Amino acid sequence: MDLEYLVQVITREIVNKIQNESMTECEVNKPEIMVVYTGGSIGFKQSLQELGKISKWCNCRLVLSKSAARIYKDTKIFADKNIRNVYKEEERVFNISSLLQKVQLVVMPVMTFNTMAKIAMGICDNLITNIIFHCLTTGIPVISARNAADLQDPERKGLPKYKYNPGLIQMSNEYLKKLEVLGIQLADVTQLEQRCRDTLVSKEPKPVVINDKKKIITQADITQEVINQGFLKVPANVFFTPLAKDIIKSYDLKVYTE
């Protein structure tokens, strides 16, 4: 066998092994997020887009309420969102502590008026409300899209049978304020991914350390903290290794030069 060809084969195998190990390490170190869906439709399409962004840099577990499981019967709609586990409330009785093991953040992309009202009044009578109250009593951050619960949401107001009711509007606003008092972060559904980053990432962005002589960025420079913050800030004229480029593309990271 030609010696040069043999060297190329061995080199390629070594590079592939290093790449696989690096990508596996990144996968293991991803933040654990629980994504909770209740049975609403307002903001649902936008939530899938945000979930797609979130799942690029987080390990996501999906929980469907009974009504959500009925509405989203085909869970294939979540198939390309890198969801590791799907839990349905109607399937069995869950141990909340076990379900939330290692979870660093709970996100509700669709929170119905009913779910909002129950949380605001301290009612824990289903899986979803028990998950939220467990988070509130153990310090796990909770972020919720307000759209489906907000009676003044533009998408809701555009429905054919929408009728303005001042009393219900006031009730909705008061419940939303109560949720914020409890510590639940409310956001527009289109801002969920950014809110997740803001919550999980340190306030001070982690800079990428560059070798001044080589000015090379390798996969080792793109740490989990960098992935979480969603961008790299690097000096001009740096060189990215092929694997570093792959990781940047995989996690949809933005690159800014100083």
Tab-separated table of C-alpha atoms in Angstrom:
chain	number	residue	atom	x	y	z
A	1	MET	CA	0.000	0.000	0.000
A	2	ASP	CA	1.252	3.468	-0.858
A	3	LEU	CA	2.707	5.045	2.303
A	4	GLU	CA	1.345	8.506	1.540
A	5	TYR	CA	-2.154	7.095	1.043
A	6	LEU	CA	-1.909	5.174	4.331
A	7	VAL	CA	-0.892	8.328	6.171
A	8	GLN	CA	-3.902	10.148	4.678
A	9	VAL	CA	-6.276	7.381	5.789
A	10	ILE	CA	-4.899	7.333	9.335
A	11	THR	CA	-4.974	11.138	9.548
A	12	ARG	CA	-8.580	11.235	8.364
A	13	GLU	CA	-9.626	8.646	10.960
A	14	ILE	CA	-7.907	10.585	13.747
A	15	VAL	CA	-9.579	13.850	12.683
A	16	ASN	CA	-13.004	12.153	12.517
A	17	LYS	CA	-12.527	10.709	16.003
A	18	ILE	CA	-11.563	14.107	17.426
A	19	GLN	CA	-14.540	15.751	15.726
A	20	ASN	CA	-17.001	13.144	16.993
A	21	GLU	CA	-15.676	13.380	20.537
A	22	SER	CA	-15.862	17.178	20.459
A	23	MET	CA	-19.430	17.219	19.131
A	24	THR	CA	-20.477	14.579	21.674
A	25	GLU	CA	-18.998	16.639	24.496
A	26	CYS	CA	-20.928	19.703	23.315
A	27	GLU	CA	-24.126	17.627	23.197
A	28	VAL	CA	-23.618	16.342	26.742
A	29	ASN	CA	-22.894	19.822	28.093
A	30	LYS	CA	-25.992	21.452	26.587
A	31	PRO	CA	-28.357	23.045	29.116
A	32	GLU	CA	-31.399	20.934	30.006
A	33	ILE	CA	-34.703	22.689	29.266
A	34	MET	CA	-38.269	21.519	29.780
A	35	VAL	CA	-40.740	22.850	27.215
A	36	VAL	CA	-44.366	22.795	28.392
A	37	TYR	CA	-47.287	23.114	25.998
A	38	THR	CA	-50.895	23.672	27.053
A	39	GLY	CA	-53.748	23.388	24.545
A	40	GLY	CA	-53.753	26.778	22.885
A	41	SER	CA	-53.336	27.879	19.292
A	42	ILE	CA	-52.413	31.566	19.685
A	43	GLY	CA	-48.695	31.890	18.960
A	44	PHE	CA	-48.237	28.168	18.291
A	45	LYS	CA	-46.645	28.524	14.842
A	46	GLN	CA	-44.218	31.144	16.098
A	47	SER	CA	-43.401	28.941	19.087
A	48	LEU	CA	-42.231	26.142	16.779
A	49	GLN	CA	-39.783	28.520	15.152
A	50	GLU	CA	-38.425	29.587	18.542
A	51	LEU	CA	-38.250	25.967	19.693
A	52	GLY	CA	-36.189	25.148	16.629
A	53	LYS	CA	-33.677	27.836	17.616
A	54	ILE	CA	-33.606	26.782	21.272
A	55	SER	CA	-33.082	23.101	20.491
A	56	LYS	CA	-29.882	23.919	18.588
A	57	TRP	CA	-28.079	24.717	21.820
A	58	CYS	CA	-30.246	23.038	24.482
A	59	ASN	CA	-31.412	19.532	25.300
A	60	CYS	CA	-35.202	19.841	25.265
A	61	ARG	CA	-37.794	17.681	27.022
A	62	LEU	CA	-41.360	18.192	25.886
A	63	VAL	CA	-44.416	18.010	28.159
A	64	LEU	CA	-47.942	18.090	26.712
A	65	SER	CA	-51.010	18.779	28.843
A	66	LYS	CA	-54.111	16.670	28.220
A	67	SER	CA	-55.640	19.314	25.968
A	68	ALA	CA	-52.329	19.897	24.175
A	69	ALA	CA	-52.006	16.177	23.452
A	70	ARG	CA	-55.479	16.234	21.903
A	71	ILE	CA	-54.768	19.307	19.786
A	72	TYR	CA	-51.249	18.333	18.721
A	73	LYS	CA	-52.070	14.682	18.056
A	74	ASP	CA	-49.253	14.256	15.575
A	75	THR	CA	-46.078	14.800	17.601
A	76	LYS	CA	-44.125	14.680	14.328
A	77	ILE	CA	-44.562	18.446	14.230
A	78	PHE	CA	-41.874	18.490	16.928
A	79	ALA	CA	-39.710	15.861	15.188
A	80	ASP	CA	-37.223	18.276	13.615
A	81	LYS	CA	-36.869	20.269	16.837
A	82	ASN	CA	-34.347	17.881	18.413
A	83	ILE	CA	-36.732	16.910	21.225
A	84	ARG	CA	-35.249	14.104	23.309
A	85	ASN	CA	-38.314	13.019	25.282
A	86	VAL	CA	-42.039	13.659	24.947
A	87	TYR	CA	-44.197	13.304	28.065
A	88	LYS	CA	-47.988	13.359	27.878
A	89	GLU	CA	-50.002	14.169	30.993
A	90	GLU	CA	-52.699	11.647	30.092
A	91	GLU	CA	-50.289	8.709	29.836
A	92	ARG	CA	-49.399	8.225	33.486
A	93	VAL	CA	-48.814	9.817	36.883
A	94	PHE	CA	-45.463	11.581	36.953
A	95	ASN	CA	-43.071	12.202	39.807
A	96	ILE	CA	-42.432	15.926	39.461
A	97	SER	CA	-38.989	15.870	41.079
A	98	SER	CA	-37.809	13.067	38.794
A	99	LEU	CA	-39.331	14.726	35.751
A	100	LEU	CA	-37.445	17.942	36.480
A	101	GLN	CA	-34.156	16.283	37.358
A	102	LYS	CA	-31.240	18.297	35.928
A	103	VAL	CA	-33.670	20.757	34.292
A	104	GLN	CA	-32.233	24.274	34.380
A	105	LEU	CA	-35.158	26.133	32.864
A	106	VAL	CA	-38.862	25.578	32.116
A	107	VAL	CA	-40.402	27.296	29.101
A	108	MET	CA	-44.124	27.593	28.275
A	109	PRO	CA	-44.412	28.591	24.596
A	110	VAL	CA	-48.219	28.354	24.774
A	111	MET	CA	-49.947	29.201	28.066
A	112	THR	CA	-53.737	29.248	27.910
A	113	PHE	CA	-55.950	31.654	29.850
A	114	ASN	CA	-57.077	28.692	31.975
A	115	THR	CA	-53.529	27.723	32.926
A	116	MET	CA	-52.626	31.344	33.650
A	117	ALA	CA	-55.670	31.756	35.916
A	118	LYS	CA	-54.900	28.593	37.870
A	119	ILE	CA	-51.278	29.570	38.474
A	120	ALA	CA	-52.278	33.113	39.478
A	121	MET	CA	-54.795	31.750	42.013
A	122	GLY	CA	-52.451	29.066	43.353
A	123	ILE	CA	-54.421	26.099	42.022
A	124	CYS	CA	-52.351	22.945	41.488
A	125	ASP	CA	-54.675	20.323	40.055
A	126	ASN	CA	-52.784	19.003	37.026
A	127	LEU	CA	-49.305	18.124	35.791
A	128	ILE	CA	-48.594	21.538	34.288
A	129	THR	CA	-49.518	23.632	37.328
A	130	ASN	CA	-47.616	21.243	39.597
A	131	ILE	CA	-44.515	21.579	37.425
A	132	ILE	CA	-44.707	25.371	37.569
A	133	PHE	CA	-45.207	25.507	41.340
A	134	HIS	CA	-42.378	23.029	41.873
A	135	CYS	CA	-40.133	25.396	39.892
A	136	LEU	CA	-41.283	28.417	41.877
A	137	THR	CA	-40.491	26.668	45.168
A	138	THR	CA	-37.120	25.239	44.098
A	139	GLY	CA	-35.682	28.163	42.154
A	140	ILE	CA	-35.892	26.759	38.623
A	141	PRO	CA	-36.530	29.746	36.296
A	142	VAL	CA	-39.793	29.788	34.347
A	143	ILE	CA	-40.313	31.694	31.101
A	144	SER	CA	-43.730	31.865	29.453
A	145	ALA	CA	-45.040	33.368	26.257
A	146	ARG	CA	-47.897	35.660	27.204
A	147	ASN	CA	-49.636	35.597	23.804
A	148	ALA	CA	-52.182	32.791	24.271
A	149	ALA	CA	-53.250	34.104	27.690
A	150	ASP	CA	-53.370	37.791	26.741
A	151	LEU	CA	-56.881	38.722	25.615
A	152	GLN	CA	-55.455	41.768	23.841
A	153	ASP	CA	-52.958	39.813	21.773
A	154	PRO	CA	-53.121	40.975	18.115
A	155	GLU	CA	-53.615	37.428	16.809
A	156	ARG	CA	-56.577	36.903	19.147
A	157	LYS	CA	-58.101	40.273	18.285
A	158	GLY	CA	-57.953	39.279	14.635
A	159	LEU	CA	-60.243	36.290	15.175
A	160	PRO	CA	-63.710	36.612	13.537
A	161	LYS	CA	-65.719	36.249	16.755
A	162	TYR	CA	-63.467	38.340	18.988
A	163	LYS	CA	-65.461	40.765	21.105
A	164	TYR	CA	-63.865	43.304	23.410
A	165	ASN	CA	-64.903	42.727	27.040
A	166	PRO	CA	-63.402	45.274	29.466
A	167	GLY	CA	-63.971	43.082	32.522
A	168	LEU	CA	-62.207	40.058	31.042
A	169	ILE	CA	-59.390	42.227	29.710
A	170	GLN	CA	-58.818	43.641	33.195
A	171	MET	CA	-58.896	40.152	34.707
A	172	SER	CA	-56.368	38.919	32.166
A	173	ASN	CA	-54.009	41.818	32.865
A	174	GLU	CA	-54.266	41.276	36.630
A	175	TYR	CA	-53.474	37.573	36.284
A	176	LEU	CA	-50.453	38.326	34.095
A	177	LYS	CA	-49.181	40.770	36.715
A	178	LYS	CA	-49.609	38.113	39.417
A	179	LEU	CA	-47.493	35.687	37.404
A	180	GLU	CA	-44.706	38.246	37.218
A	181	VAL	CA	-44.973	38.815	40.981
A	182	LEU	CA	-44.528	35.065	41.440
A	183	GLY	CA	-41.309	35.280	39.453
A	184	ILE	CA	-42.456	33.950	36.086
A	185	GLN	CA	-40.825	35.797	33.185
A	186	LEU	CA	-43.354	36.803	30.529
A	187	ALA	CA	-42.340	37.492	26.951
A	188	ASP	CA	-43.717	37.701	23.453
A	189	VAL	CA	-43.511	34.277	21.827
A	190	THR	CA	-41.051	35.599	19.223
A	191	GLN	CA	-38.602	36.514	22.006
A	192	LEU	CA	-38.479	33.133	23.771
A	193	GLU	CA	-35.124	31.993	22.437
A	194	GLN	CA	-33.429	35.253	23.377
A	195	ARG	CA	-35.009	35.153	26.857
A	196	CYS	CA	-33.655	31.633	27.318
A	197	ARG	CA	-30.160	32.801	26.436
A	198	ASP	CA	-30.451	35.811	28.748
A	199	THR	CA	-31.574	33.568	31.617
A	200	LEU	CA	-29.005	30.810	31.193
A	201	VAL	CA	-26.004	32.911	30.238
A	202	SER	CA	-23.888	34.998	32.541
A	203	LYS	CA	-24.489	38.744	32.238
A	204	GLU	CA	-20.855	39.216	31.225
A	205	PRO	CA	-20.288	37.573	27.787
A	206	LYS	CA	-17.534	34.989	27.801
A	207	PRO	CA	-14.843	36.149	25.351
A	208	VAL	CA	-13.065	33.703	23.080
A	209	VAL	CA	-9.407	33.504	24.078
A	210	ILE	CA	-7.192	33.729	21.011
A	211	ASN	CA	-3.529	32.850	20.682
A	212	ASP	CA	-2.017	36.172	19.620
A	213	LYS	CA	0.672	34.489	17.554
A	214	LYS	CA	-1.493	31.979	15.685
A	215	LYS	CA	-4.829	33.788	15.747
A	216	ILE	CA	-6.590	30.469	15.280
A	217	ILE	CA	-9.993	29.491	16.681
A	218	THR	CA	-10.453	25.780	17.227
A	219	GLN	CA	-13.366	23.742	18.561
A	220	ALA	CA	-11.803	23.998	22.036
A	221	ASP	CA	-12.331	27.774	21.992
A	222	ILE	CA	-16.078	27.389	21.406
A	223	THR	CA	-17.019	26.391	24.932
A	224	GLN	CA	-20.535	25.676	26.190
A	225	GLU	CA	-20.664	29.178	27.666
A	226	VAL	CA	-19.934	30.638	24.235
A	227	ILE	CA	-22.613	28.413	22.693
A	228	ASN	CA	-25.127	29.517	25.320
A	229	GLN	CA	-24.507	33.207	24.746
A	230	GLY	CA	-25.092	32.692	21.025
A	231	PHE	CA	-22.175	34.623	19.550
A	232	LEU	CA	-18.405	34.927	19.317
A	233	LYS	CA	-16.513	38.201	19.602
A	234	VAL	CA	-13.084	37.799	18.000
A	235	PRO	CA	-10.266	39.962	16.645
A	236	ALA	CA	-10.137	40.647	12.929
A	237	ASN	CA	-8.252	38.320	10.568
A	238	VAL	CA	-8.538	35.182	12.682
A	239	PHE	CA	-8.574	31.702	11.161
A	240	PHE	CA	-11.296	29.158	12.004
A	241	THR	CA	-10.535	25.446	11.832
A	242	PRO	CA	-13.037	23.323	9.844
A	243	LEU	CA	-14.499	21.784	13.011
A	244	ALA	CA	-14.871	25.204	14.617
A	245	LYS	CA	-16.818	26.317	11.527
A	246	ASP	CA	-19.023	23.225	11.774
A	247	ILE	CA	-19.857	23.937	15.414
A	248	ILE	CA	-20.590	27.601	14.663
A	249	LYS	CA	-22.946	26.555	11.857
A	250	SER	CA	-24.561	23.777	13.905
A	251	TYR	CA	-25.426	26.094	16.800
A	252	ASP	CA	-26.248	29.059	14.563
A	253	LEU	CA	-23.692	31.240	16.341
A	254	LYS	CA	-23.070	34.804	15.187
A	255	VAL	CA	-19.485	35.989	14.773
A	256	TYR	CA	-18.528	39.597	15.525
A	257	THR	CA	-15.076	41.031	14.872
A	258	GLU	CA	-13.486	43.701	17.015
